[in-house]
Short mmCIF file of C-alpha atoms and ligand atoms in Angstrom, two decimals:
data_model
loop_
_atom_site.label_atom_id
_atom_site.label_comp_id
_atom_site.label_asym_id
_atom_site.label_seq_id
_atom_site.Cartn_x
_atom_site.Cartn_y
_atom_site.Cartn_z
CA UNK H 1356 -1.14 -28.62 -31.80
CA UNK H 1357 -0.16 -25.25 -30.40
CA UNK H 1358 1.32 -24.92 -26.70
CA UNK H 1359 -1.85 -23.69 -25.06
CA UNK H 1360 -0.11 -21.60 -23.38
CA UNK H 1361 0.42 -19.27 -26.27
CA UNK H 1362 -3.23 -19.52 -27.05
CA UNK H 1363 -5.47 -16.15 -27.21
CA UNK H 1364 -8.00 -16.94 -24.38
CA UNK H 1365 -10.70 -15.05 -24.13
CA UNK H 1366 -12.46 -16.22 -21.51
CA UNK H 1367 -8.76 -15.95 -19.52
CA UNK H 1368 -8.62 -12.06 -21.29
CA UNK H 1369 -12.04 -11.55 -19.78
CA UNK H 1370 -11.53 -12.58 -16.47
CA UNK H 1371 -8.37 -10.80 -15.84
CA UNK H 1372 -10.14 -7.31 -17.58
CA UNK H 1373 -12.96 -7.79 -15.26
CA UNK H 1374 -10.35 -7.68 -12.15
CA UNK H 1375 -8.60 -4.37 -13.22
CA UNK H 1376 -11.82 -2.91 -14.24
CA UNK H 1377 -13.24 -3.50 -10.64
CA UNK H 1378 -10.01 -2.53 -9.04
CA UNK H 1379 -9.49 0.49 -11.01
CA UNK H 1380 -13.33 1.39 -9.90
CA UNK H 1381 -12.21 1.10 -6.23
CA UNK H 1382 -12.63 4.96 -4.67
CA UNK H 1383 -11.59 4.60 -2.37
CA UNK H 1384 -8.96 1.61 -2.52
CA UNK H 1385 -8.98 -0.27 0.81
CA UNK H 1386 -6.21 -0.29 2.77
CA UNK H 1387 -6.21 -4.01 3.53
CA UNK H 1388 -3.93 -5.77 5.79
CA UNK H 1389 -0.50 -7.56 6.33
CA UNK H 1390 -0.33 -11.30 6.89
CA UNK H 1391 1.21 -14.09 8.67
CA UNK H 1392 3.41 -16.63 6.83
CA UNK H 1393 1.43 -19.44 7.68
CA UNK H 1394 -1.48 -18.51 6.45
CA UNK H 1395 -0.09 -18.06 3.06
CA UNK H 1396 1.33 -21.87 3.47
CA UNK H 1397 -2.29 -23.43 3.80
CA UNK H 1398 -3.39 -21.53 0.17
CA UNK H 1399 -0.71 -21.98 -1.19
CA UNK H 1400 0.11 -25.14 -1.14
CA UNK H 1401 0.34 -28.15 -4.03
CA UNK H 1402 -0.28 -24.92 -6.01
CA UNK H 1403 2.53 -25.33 -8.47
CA UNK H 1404 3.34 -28.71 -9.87
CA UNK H 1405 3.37 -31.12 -12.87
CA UNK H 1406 0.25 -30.13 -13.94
CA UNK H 1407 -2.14 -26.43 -14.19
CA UNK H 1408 -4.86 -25.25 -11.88
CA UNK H 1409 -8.48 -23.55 -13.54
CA UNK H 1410 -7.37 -19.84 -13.91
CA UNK H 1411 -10.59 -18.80 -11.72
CA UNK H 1412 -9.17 -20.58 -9.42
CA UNK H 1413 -6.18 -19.32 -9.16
CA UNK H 1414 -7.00 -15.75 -9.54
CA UNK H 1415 -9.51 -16.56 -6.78
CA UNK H 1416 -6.96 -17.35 -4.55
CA UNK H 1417 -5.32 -14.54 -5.78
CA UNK H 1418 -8.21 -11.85 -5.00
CA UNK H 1419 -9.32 -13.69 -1.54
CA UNK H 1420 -6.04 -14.61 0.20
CA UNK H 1421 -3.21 -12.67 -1.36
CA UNK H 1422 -4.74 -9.18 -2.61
CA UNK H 1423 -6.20 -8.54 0.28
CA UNK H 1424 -2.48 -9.52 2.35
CA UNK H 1425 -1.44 -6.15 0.61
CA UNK H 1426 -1.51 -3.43 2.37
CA UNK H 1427 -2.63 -0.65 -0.62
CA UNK H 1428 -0.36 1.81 -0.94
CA UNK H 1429 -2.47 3.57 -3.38
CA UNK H 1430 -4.74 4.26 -0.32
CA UNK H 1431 -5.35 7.74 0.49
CA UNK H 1432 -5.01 6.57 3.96
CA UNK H 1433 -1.52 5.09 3.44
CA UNK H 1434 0.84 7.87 5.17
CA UNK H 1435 3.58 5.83 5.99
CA UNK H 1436 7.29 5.52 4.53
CA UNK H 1437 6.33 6.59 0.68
CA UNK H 1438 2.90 5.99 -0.75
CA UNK H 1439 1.72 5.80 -4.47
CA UNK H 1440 -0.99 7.33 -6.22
CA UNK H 1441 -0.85 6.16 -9.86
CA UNK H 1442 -3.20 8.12 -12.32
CA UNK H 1443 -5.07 6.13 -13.71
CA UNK H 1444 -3.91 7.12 -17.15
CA UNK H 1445 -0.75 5.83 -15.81
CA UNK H 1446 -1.63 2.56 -14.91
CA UNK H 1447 -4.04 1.48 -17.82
CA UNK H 1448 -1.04 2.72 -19.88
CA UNK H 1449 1.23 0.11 -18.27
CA UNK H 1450 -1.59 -2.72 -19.39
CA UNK H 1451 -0.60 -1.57 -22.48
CA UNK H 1452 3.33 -1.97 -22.08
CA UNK H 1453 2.85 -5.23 -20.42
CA UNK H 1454 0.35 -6.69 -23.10
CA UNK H 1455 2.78 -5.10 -25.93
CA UNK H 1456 5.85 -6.72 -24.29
CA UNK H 1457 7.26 -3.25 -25.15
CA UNK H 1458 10.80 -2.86 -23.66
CA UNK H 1459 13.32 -0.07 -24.47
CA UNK H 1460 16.76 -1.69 -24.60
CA UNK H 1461 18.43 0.17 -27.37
CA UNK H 1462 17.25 2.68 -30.22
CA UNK H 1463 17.64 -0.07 -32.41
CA UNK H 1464 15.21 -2.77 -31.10
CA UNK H 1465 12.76 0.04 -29.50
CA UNK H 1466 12.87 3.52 -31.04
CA UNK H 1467 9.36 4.63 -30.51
CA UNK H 1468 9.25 3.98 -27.12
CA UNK H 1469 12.72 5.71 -26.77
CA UNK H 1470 11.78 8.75 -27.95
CA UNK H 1471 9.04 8.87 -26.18
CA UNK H 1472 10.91 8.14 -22.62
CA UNK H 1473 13.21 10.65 -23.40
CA UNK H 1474 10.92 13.46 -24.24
CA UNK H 1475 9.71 12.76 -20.42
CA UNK H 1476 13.27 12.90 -19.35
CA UNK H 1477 14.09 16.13 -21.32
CA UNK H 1478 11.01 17.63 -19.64
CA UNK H 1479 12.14 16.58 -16.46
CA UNK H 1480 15.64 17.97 -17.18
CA UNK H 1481 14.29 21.06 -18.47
CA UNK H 1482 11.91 21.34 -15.40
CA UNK H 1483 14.95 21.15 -13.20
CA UNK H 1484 16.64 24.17 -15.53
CA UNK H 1485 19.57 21.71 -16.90
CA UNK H 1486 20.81 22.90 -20.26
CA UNK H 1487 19.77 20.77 -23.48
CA UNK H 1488 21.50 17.84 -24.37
CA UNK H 1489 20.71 16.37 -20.70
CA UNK H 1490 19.10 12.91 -20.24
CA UNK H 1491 19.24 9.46 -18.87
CA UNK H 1492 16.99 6.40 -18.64
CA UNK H 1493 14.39 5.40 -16.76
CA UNK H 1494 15.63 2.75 -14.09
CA UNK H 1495 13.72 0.59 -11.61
CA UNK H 1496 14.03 2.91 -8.28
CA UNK H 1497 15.81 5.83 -6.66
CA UNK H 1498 18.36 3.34 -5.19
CA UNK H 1499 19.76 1.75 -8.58
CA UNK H 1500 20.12 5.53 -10.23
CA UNK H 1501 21.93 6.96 -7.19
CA UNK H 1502 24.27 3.53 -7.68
CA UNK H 1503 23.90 4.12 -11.53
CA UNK H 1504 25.11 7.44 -11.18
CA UNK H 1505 27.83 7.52 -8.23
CA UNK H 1506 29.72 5.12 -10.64
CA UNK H 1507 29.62 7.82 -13.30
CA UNK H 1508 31.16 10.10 -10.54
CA UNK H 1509 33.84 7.77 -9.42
CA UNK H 1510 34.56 6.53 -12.85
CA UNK H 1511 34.84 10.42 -14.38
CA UNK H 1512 37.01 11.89 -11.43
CA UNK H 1513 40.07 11.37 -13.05
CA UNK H 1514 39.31 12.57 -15.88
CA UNK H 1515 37.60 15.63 -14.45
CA UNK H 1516 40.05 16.38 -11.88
CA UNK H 1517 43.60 15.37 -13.78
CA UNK H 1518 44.49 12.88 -11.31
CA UNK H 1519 43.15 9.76 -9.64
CA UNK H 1520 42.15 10.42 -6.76
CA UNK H 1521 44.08 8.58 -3.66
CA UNK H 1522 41.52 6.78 -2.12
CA UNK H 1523 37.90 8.09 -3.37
CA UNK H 1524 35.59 9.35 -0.88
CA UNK H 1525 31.85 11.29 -1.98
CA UNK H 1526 30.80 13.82 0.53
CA UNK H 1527 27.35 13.10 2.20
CA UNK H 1528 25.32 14.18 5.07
CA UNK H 1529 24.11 11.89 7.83
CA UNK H 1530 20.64 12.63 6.67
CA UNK H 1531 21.42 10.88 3.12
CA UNK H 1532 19.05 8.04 2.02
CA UNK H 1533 20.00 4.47 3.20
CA UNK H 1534 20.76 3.61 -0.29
CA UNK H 1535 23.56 6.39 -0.96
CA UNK H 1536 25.43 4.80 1.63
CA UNK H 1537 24.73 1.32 0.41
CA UNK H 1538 26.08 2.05 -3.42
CA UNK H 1539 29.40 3.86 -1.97
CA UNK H 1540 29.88 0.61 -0.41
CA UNK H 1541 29.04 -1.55 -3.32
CA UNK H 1542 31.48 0.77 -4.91
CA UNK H 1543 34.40 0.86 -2.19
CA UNK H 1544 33.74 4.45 -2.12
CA UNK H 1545 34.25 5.80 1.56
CA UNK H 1546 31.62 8.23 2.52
CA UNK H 1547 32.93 11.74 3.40
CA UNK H 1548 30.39 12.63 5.96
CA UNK H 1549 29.73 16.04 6.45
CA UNK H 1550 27.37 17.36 10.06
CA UNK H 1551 24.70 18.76 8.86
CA UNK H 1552 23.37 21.86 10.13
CA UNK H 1553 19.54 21.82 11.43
CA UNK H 1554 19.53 18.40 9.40
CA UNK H 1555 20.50 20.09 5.61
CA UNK H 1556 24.02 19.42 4.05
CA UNK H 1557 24.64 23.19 3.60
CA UNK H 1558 27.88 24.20 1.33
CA UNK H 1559 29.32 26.54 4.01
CA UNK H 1560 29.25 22.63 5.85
CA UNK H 1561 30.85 21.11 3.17
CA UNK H 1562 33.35 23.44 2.66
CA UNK H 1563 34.65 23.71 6.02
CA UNK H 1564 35.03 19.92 6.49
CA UNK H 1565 37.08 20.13 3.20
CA UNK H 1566 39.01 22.46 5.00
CA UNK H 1567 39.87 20.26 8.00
CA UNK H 1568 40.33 17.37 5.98
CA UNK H 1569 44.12 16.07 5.34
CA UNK H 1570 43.04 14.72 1.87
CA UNK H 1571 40.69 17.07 0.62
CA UNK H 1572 41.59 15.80 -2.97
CA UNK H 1573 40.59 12.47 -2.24
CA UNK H 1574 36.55 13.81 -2.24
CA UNK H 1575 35.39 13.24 -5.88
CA UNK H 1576 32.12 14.12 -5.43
CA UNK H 1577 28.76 14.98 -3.22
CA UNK H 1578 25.35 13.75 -2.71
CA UNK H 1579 22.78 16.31 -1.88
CA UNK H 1580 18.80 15.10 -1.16
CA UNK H 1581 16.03 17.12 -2.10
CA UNK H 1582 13.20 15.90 0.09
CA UNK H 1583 14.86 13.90 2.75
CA UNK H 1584 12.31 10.80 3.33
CA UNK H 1585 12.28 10.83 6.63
CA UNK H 1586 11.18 15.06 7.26
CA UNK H 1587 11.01 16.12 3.42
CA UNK H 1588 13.99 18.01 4.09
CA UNK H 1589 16.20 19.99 0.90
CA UNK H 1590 19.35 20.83 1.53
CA UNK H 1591 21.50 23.90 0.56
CA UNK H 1592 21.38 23.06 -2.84
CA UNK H 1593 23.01 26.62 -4.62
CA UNK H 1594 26.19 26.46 -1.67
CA UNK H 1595 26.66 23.44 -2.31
CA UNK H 1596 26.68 23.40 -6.01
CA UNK H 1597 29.00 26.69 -5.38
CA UNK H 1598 31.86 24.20 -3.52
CA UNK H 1599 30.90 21.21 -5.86
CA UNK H 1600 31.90 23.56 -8.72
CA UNK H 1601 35.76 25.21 -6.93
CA UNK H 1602 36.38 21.91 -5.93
CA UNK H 1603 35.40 19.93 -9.77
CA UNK H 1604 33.28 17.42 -7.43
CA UNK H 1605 30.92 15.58 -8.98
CA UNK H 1606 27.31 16.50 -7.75
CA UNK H 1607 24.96 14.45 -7.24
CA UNK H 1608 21.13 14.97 -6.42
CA UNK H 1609 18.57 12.86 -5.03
CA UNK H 1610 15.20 14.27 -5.15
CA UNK H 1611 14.07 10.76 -5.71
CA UNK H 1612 10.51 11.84 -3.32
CA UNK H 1613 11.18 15.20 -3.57
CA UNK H 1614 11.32 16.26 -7.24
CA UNK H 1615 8.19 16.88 -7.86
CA UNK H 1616 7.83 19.73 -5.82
CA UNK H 1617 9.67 21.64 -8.67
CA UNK H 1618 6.35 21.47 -10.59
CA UNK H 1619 5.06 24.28 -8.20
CA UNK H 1620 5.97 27.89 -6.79
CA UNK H 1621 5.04 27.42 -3.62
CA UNK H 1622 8.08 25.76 -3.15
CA UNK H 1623 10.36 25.74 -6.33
CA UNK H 1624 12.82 28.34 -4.89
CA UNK H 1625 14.12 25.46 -2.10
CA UNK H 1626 15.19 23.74 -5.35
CA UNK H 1627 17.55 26.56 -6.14
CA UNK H 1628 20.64 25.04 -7.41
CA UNK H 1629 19.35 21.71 -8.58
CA UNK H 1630 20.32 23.75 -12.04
CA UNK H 1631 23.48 22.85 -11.37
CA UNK H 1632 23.71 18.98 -10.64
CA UNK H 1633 25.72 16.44 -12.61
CA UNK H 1634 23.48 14.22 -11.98
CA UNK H 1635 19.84 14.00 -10.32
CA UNK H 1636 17.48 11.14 -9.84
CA UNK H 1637 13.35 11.96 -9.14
CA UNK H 1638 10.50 8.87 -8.66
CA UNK H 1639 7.88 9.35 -10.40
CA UNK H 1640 6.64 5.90 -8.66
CA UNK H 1641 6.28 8.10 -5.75
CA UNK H 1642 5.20 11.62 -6.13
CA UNK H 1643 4.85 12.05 -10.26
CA UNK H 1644 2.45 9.16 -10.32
CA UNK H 1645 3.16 6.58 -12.26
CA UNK H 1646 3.10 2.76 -11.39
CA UNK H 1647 5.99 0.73 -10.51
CA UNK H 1648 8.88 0.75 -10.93
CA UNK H 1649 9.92 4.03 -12.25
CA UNK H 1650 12.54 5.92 -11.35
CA UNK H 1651 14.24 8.98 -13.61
CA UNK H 1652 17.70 9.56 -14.02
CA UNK H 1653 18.70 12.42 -15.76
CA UNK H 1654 22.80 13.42 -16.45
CA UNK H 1655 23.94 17.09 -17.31
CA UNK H 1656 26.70 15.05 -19.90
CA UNK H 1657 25.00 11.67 -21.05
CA UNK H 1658 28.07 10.70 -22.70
CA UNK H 1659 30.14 10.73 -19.26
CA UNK H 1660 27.79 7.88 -18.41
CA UNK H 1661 27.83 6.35 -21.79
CA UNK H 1662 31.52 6.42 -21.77
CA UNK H 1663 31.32 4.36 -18.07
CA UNK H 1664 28.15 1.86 -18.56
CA UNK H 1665 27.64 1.46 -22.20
CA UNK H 1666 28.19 -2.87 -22.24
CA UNK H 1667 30.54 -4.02 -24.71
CA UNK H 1668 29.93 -7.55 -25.77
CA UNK H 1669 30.18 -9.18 -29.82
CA UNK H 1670 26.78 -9.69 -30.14
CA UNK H 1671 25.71 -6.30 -28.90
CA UNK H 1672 28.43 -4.19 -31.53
CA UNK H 1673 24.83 -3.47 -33.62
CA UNK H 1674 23.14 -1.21 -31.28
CA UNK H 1675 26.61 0.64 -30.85
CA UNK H 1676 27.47 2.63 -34.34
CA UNK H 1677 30.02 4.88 -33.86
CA UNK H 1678 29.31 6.58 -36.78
CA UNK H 1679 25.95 7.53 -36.58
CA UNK H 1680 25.27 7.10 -32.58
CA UNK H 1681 21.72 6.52 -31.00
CA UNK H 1682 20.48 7.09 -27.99
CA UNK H 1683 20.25 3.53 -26.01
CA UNK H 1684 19.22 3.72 -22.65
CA UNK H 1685 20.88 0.67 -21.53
CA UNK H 1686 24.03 2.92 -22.04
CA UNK H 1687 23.20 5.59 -18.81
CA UNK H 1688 22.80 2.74 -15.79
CA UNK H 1689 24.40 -0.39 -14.65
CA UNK H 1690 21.44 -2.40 -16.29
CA UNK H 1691 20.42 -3.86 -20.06
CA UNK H 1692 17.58 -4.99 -20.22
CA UNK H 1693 14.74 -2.86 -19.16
CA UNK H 1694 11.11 -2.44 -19.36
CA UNK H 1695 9.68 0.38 -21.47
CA UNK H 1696 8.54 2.00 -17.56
CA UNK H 1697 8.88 5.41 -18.39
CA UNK H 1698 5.94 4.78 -21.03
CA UNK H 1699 2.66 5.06 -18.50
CA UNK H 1700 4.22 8.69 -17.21
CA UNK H 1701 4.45 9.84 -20.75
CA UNK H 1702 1.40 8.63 -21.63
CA UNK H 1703 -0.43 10.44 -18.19
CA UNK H 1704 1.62 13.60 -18.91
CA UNK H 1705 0.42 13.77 -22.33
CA UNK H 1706 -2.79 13.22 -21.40
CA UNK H 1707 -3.33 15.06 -18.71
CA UNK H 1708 -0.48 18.30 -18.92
CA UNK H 1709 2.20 19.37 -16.69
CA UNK H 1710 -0.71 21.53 -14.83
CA UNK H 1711 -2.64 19.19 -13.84
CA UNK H 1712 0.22 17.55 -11.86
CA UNK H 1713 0.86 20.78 -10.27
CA UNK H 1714 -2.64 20.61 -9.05
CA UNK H 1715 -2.10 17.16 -7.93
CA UNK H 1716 1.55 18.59 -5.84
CA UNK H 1717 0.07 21.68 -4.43
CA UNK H 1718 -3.16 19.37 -2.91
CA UNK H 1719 -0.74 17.31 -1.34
CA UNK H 1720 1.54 19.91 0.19
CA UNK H 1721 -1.38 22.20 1.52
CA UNK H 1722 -3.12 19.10 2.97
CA UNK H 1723 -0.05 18.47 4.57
CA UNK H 1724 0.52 22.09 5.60
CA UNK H 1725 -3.02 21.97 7.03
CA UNK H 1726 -2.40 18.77 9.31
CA UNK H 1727 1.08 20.51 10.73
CA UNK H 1728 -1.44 23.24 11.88
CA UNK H 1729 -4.02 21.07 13.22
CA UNK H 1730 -1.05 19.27 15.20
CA UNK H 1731 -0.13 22.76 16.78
CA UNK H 1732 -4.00 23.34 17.35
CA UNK H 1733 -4.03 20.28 19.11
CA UNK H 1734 -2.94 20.76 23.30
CA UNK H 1735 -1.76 17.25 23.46
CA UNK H 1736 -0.19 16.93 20.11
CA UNK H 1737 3.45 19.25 19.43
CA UNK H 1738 5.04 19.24 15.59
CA UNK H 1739 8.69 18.59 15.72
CA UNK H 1740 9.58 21.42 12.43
CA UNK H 1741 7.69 23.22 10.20
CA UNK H 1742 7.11 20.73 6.94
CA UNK H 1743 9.05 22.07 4.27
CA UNK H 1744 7.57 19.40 1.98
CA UNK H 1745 4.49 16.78 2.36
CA UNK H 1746 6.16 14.90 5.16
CA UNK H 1747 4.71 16.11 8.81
CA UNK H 1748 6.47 14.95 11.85
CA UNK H 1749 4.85 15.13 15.63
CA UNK H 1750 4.87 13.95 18.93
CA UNK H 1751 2.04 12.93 21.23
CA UNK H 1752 3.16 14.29 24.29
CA UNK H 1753 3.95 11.98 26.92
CA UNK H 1754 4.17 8.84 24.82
CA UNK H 1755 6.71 6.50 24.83
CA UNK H 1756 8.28 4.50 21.88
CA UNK H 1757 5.96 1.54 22.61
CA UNK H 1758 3.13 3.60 23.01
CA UNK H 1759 3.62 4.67 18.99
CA UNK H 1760 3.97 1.13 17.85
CA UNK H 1761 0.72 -0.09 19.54
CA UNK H 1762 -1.02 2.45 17.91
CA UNK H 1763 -0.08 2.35 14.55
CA UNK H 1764 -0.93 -1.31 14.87
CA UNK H 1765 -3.83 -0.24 16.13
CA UNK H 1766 -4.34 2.51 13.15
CA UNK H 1767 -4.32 -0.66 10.71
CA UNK H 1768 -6.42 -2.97 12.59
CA UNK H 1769 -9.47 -0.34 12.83
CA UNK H 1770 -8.63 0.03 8.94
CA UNK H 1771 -8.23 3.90 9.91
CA UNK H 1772 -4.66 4.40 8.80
CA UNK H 1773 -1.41 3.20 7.45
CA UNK H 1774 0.97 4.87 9.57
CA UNK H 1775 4.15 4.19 11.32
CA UNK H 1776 6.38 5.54 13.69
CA UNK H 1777 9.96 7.09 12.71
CA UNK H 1778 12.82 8.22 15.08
CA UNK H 1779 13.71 12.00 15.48
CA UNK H 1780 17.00 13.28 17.60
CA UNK H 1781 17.22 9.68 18.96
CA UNK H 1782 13.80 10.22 20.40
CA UNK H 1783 10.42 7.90 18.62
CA UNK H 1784 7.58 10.50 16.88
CA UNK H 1785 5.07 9.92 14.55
CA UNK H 1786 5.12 10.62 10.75
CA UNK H 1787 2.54 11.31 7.79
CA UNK H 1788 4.19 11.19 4.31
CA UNK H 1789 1.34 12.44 2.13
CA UNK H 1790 1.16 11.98 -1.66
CA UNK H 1791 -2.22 11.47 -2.27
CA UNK H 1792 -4.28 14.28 -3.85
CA UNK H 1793 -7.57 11.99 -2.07
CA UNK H 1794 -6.42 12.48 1.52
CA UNK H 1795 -8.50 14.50 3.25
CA UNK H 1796 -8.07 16.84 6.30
CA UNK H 1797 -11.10 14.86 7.53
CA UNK H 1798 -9.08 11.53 7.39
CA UNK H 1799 -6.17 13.09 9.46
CA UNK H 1800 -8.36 14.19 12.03
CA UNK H 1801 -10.04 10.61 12.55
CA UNK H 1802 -6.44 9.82 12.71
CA UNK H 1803 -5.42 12.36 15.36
CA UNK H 1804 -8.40 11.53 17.36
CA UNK H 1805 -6.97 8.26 18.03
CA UNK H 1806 -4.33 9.50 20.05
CA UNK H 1807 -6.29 11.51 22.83
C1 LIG C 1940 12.68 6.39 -1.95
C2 LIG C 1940 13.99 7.05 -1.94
C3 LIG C 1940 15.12 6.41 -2.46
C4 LIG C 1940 15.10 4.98 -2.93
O1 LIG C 1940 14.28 4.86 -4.05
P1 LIG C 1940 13.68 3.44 -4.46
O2 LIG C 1940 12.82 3.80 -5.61
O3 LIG C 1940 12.92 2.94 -3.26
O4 LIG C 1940 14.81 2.55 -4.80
C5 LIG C 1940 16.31 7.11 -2.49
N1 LIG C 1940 16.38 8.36 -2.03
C6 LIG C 1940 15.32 9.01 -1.50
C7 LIG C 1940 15.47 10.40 -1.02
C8 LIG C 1940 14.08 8.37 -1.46
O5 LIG C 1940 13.03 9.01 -0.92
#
């Protein structure tokens, strides 16, 4: 008899539809709560053992006690750290890559999917102004591509430079994502850390740290962000690039929230220079909508990264001809195996068109554009900077650290917002990062209002 668990069920298939249906339906998606660890014990428990449970059962469980533990970050109320805001193109798309088991390892095993992440990739690259013959993979998040890609930097330098260096070091600002300075570690790269001025790595910085340095040759390469999570912040991009280039660093950006804002004029001239990156890494799990985990990384020279993360083993010499190479994305990051997750972007760009995302990017920065001025409208309220992006930071004046954690907890509780506090200047303000083309002005004022 066959392994039942290999067995079409229908009455399983139907159930599970049913869910997605309902929770694709949701408009709006709750935001839902946290939960305690102990209340997860008492559900959970005995679950998993010799024998199986009724799958209403378990989905049950899974729809009254765990679901609902979750706070939604598809929420259009969810303005802390990043949010999401799949299409929904995107996400029924990813039923599809789930329910095909369609993964895109190599050319070999998975060419249609291939060439259809990389037309996304080359559209991305193109978007950006890269010349042809740029691309990458898709990889799980911002933080494995900016590893994937500062080994490509330390790896080339020799070879770019003529010498190894000394001791590598990759020039960053303080303002760099948490996980830049993570992968230099992984790496045994030192950071170079360059002040930044008004909180953007500009290259007149850069290039006057090289100057005081005593082993300027040692820096192989530099990080810039475009969209700084914390303010949505891009830094000097074109002076950078300008040092990057004299100096035959390797550059490096991460726009991993902020790419997107190169689908739109009213801010693609910040972006001016991102033409000239090595490397550069954009989310579409955060502001290109798509589900998780998908994260873009696109190279100016593939084969530099081929040449470094391409795996060599016997039984993988037949998705490696040298004679007549493919394109295998396994080659561009430190992974191999990999989920076809550039598939439900392609699918919702095809669908929907390049403009409609615009639409979707220019919602979301004049929503947040109109917040910033209802915080400066607001006597007790006082922005902190001008938002450059869709990230809005301000200060209730008079409050004190505590004062901003009791009320986001409070924000949550009353089910009114997701929203937490950050740290500015050493001092504690609040934050909206908005993403959501479905939050309304309306929602940030009942949001405001809760901090008379
Ligand atoms: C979110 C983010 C990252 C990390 O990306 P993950 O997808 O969470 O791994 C890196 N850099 C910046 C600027 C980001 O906003």
């Amino acid at each position: 008899m066959a392994n039942p668990m290999f067995v079409n069920d229908e009455r399983m298939v139907e159930m599970i539809f049913d869910y997605c249906r309902q929770r694709l339906a949701l408009d709006p998606v709750a935001l839902d709560f946290g939960g305690t660890r102990e209340s997860f014990d008492e559900v959970l428990s005995g679950l998993i053992g010799e024998s199986g449970n009724d799958p209403d059962a378990v989905l049950a469980l899974f729809s009254d006690h765990l679901a609902t533990a979750v706070v939604s970050c598809d929420s259009p109320r969810f303005l802390a750290f990043i949010p999401a805001a799949p299409t929904k193109a995107a996400l029924l798309f990813d039923m599809i890559v789930s329910c095909s088991s369609l993964q895109g390892t190599s050319w070999l095993e998975a060419a249609g999917a291939v060439a259809a992440e990389n037309q996304v990739l080359e559209f991305l690259a193109e978007l950006a102004g890269l010349p042809p013959g740029a691309g990458g993979c898709f990889v799980s998040g911002g933080s494995i591509a900016n590893l994937s890609a500062l080994v490509v930097a330390r790896d080339t330098a020799a070879l770019r430079r003529g010498a190894a260096p000394r001791r590598p070091r990759i020039a960053v600002s303080e303002e760099a994502h948490a996980s830049v300075e993570k992968a230099l570690r992984i790496l045994s790269v030192e950071p170079f850390v360059v002040p930044s001025v008004d909180h953007r790595l500009t290259g007149d910085a850069l290039a006057a740290a090289l100057e005081r340095d005593d082993h300027p040759d040692d820096v192989i390469g530099v990080v810039a962000t475009a969209g700084t999570t914390n303010a949505g912040i891009v830094d000097d991009l074109t002076g950078i690039s300008a040092v990057a280039r004299q100096r035959a660093l390797w550059f490096h950006i991460d726009a991993a929230y902020g790419g997107p804002g190169l689908f739109t004029p009213l801010v693609r001239d910040r972006y001016a220079g991102i033409e000239n990156a090595d490397s550069f890494v954009i989310d579409p799990h955060k502001w290109l909508y798509a589900p998780f985990d998908c994260a873009a990384l696109v190279y100016r020279q593939p084969a530099l990264a081929k040449a470094v993360h391409a795996q060599e083993a016997s039984y993988l010499d037949v998705i490696h001809d040298e004679d007549n190479p493919v394109w295998n994305p396994s080659d561009y990051a430190v992974h191999l195996t990999r989920r076809a997750r550039g598939l439900p972007l392609w699918f919702s760009l095809a669908v929907h068109g390049a403009g409609a995302y615009r639409d979707a990017v220019e919602t979301v920065l004049r929503t947040a554009w109109a917040s910033a001025e209802l915080i400066t409208a607001t006597p007790h309220l006082e922005l902190v900077r001008e938002p450059e992006l869709s990230i809005v930071l301000f200060r209730r004046r008079g409050w004190s650290a505590s004062d901003y954690d009791d009320w986001s907890v409070r924000l949550l509780a009353q089910q009114v917002g997701f929203v937490t506090p950050t740290s500015w200047e050493g001092e504690t303000v609040a934050r909206l990062a908005f993403l959501h083309p479905g939050t309304t002005l309306t929602m940030v004022e009942e949001i405001l209002a809760t901090m008379a």
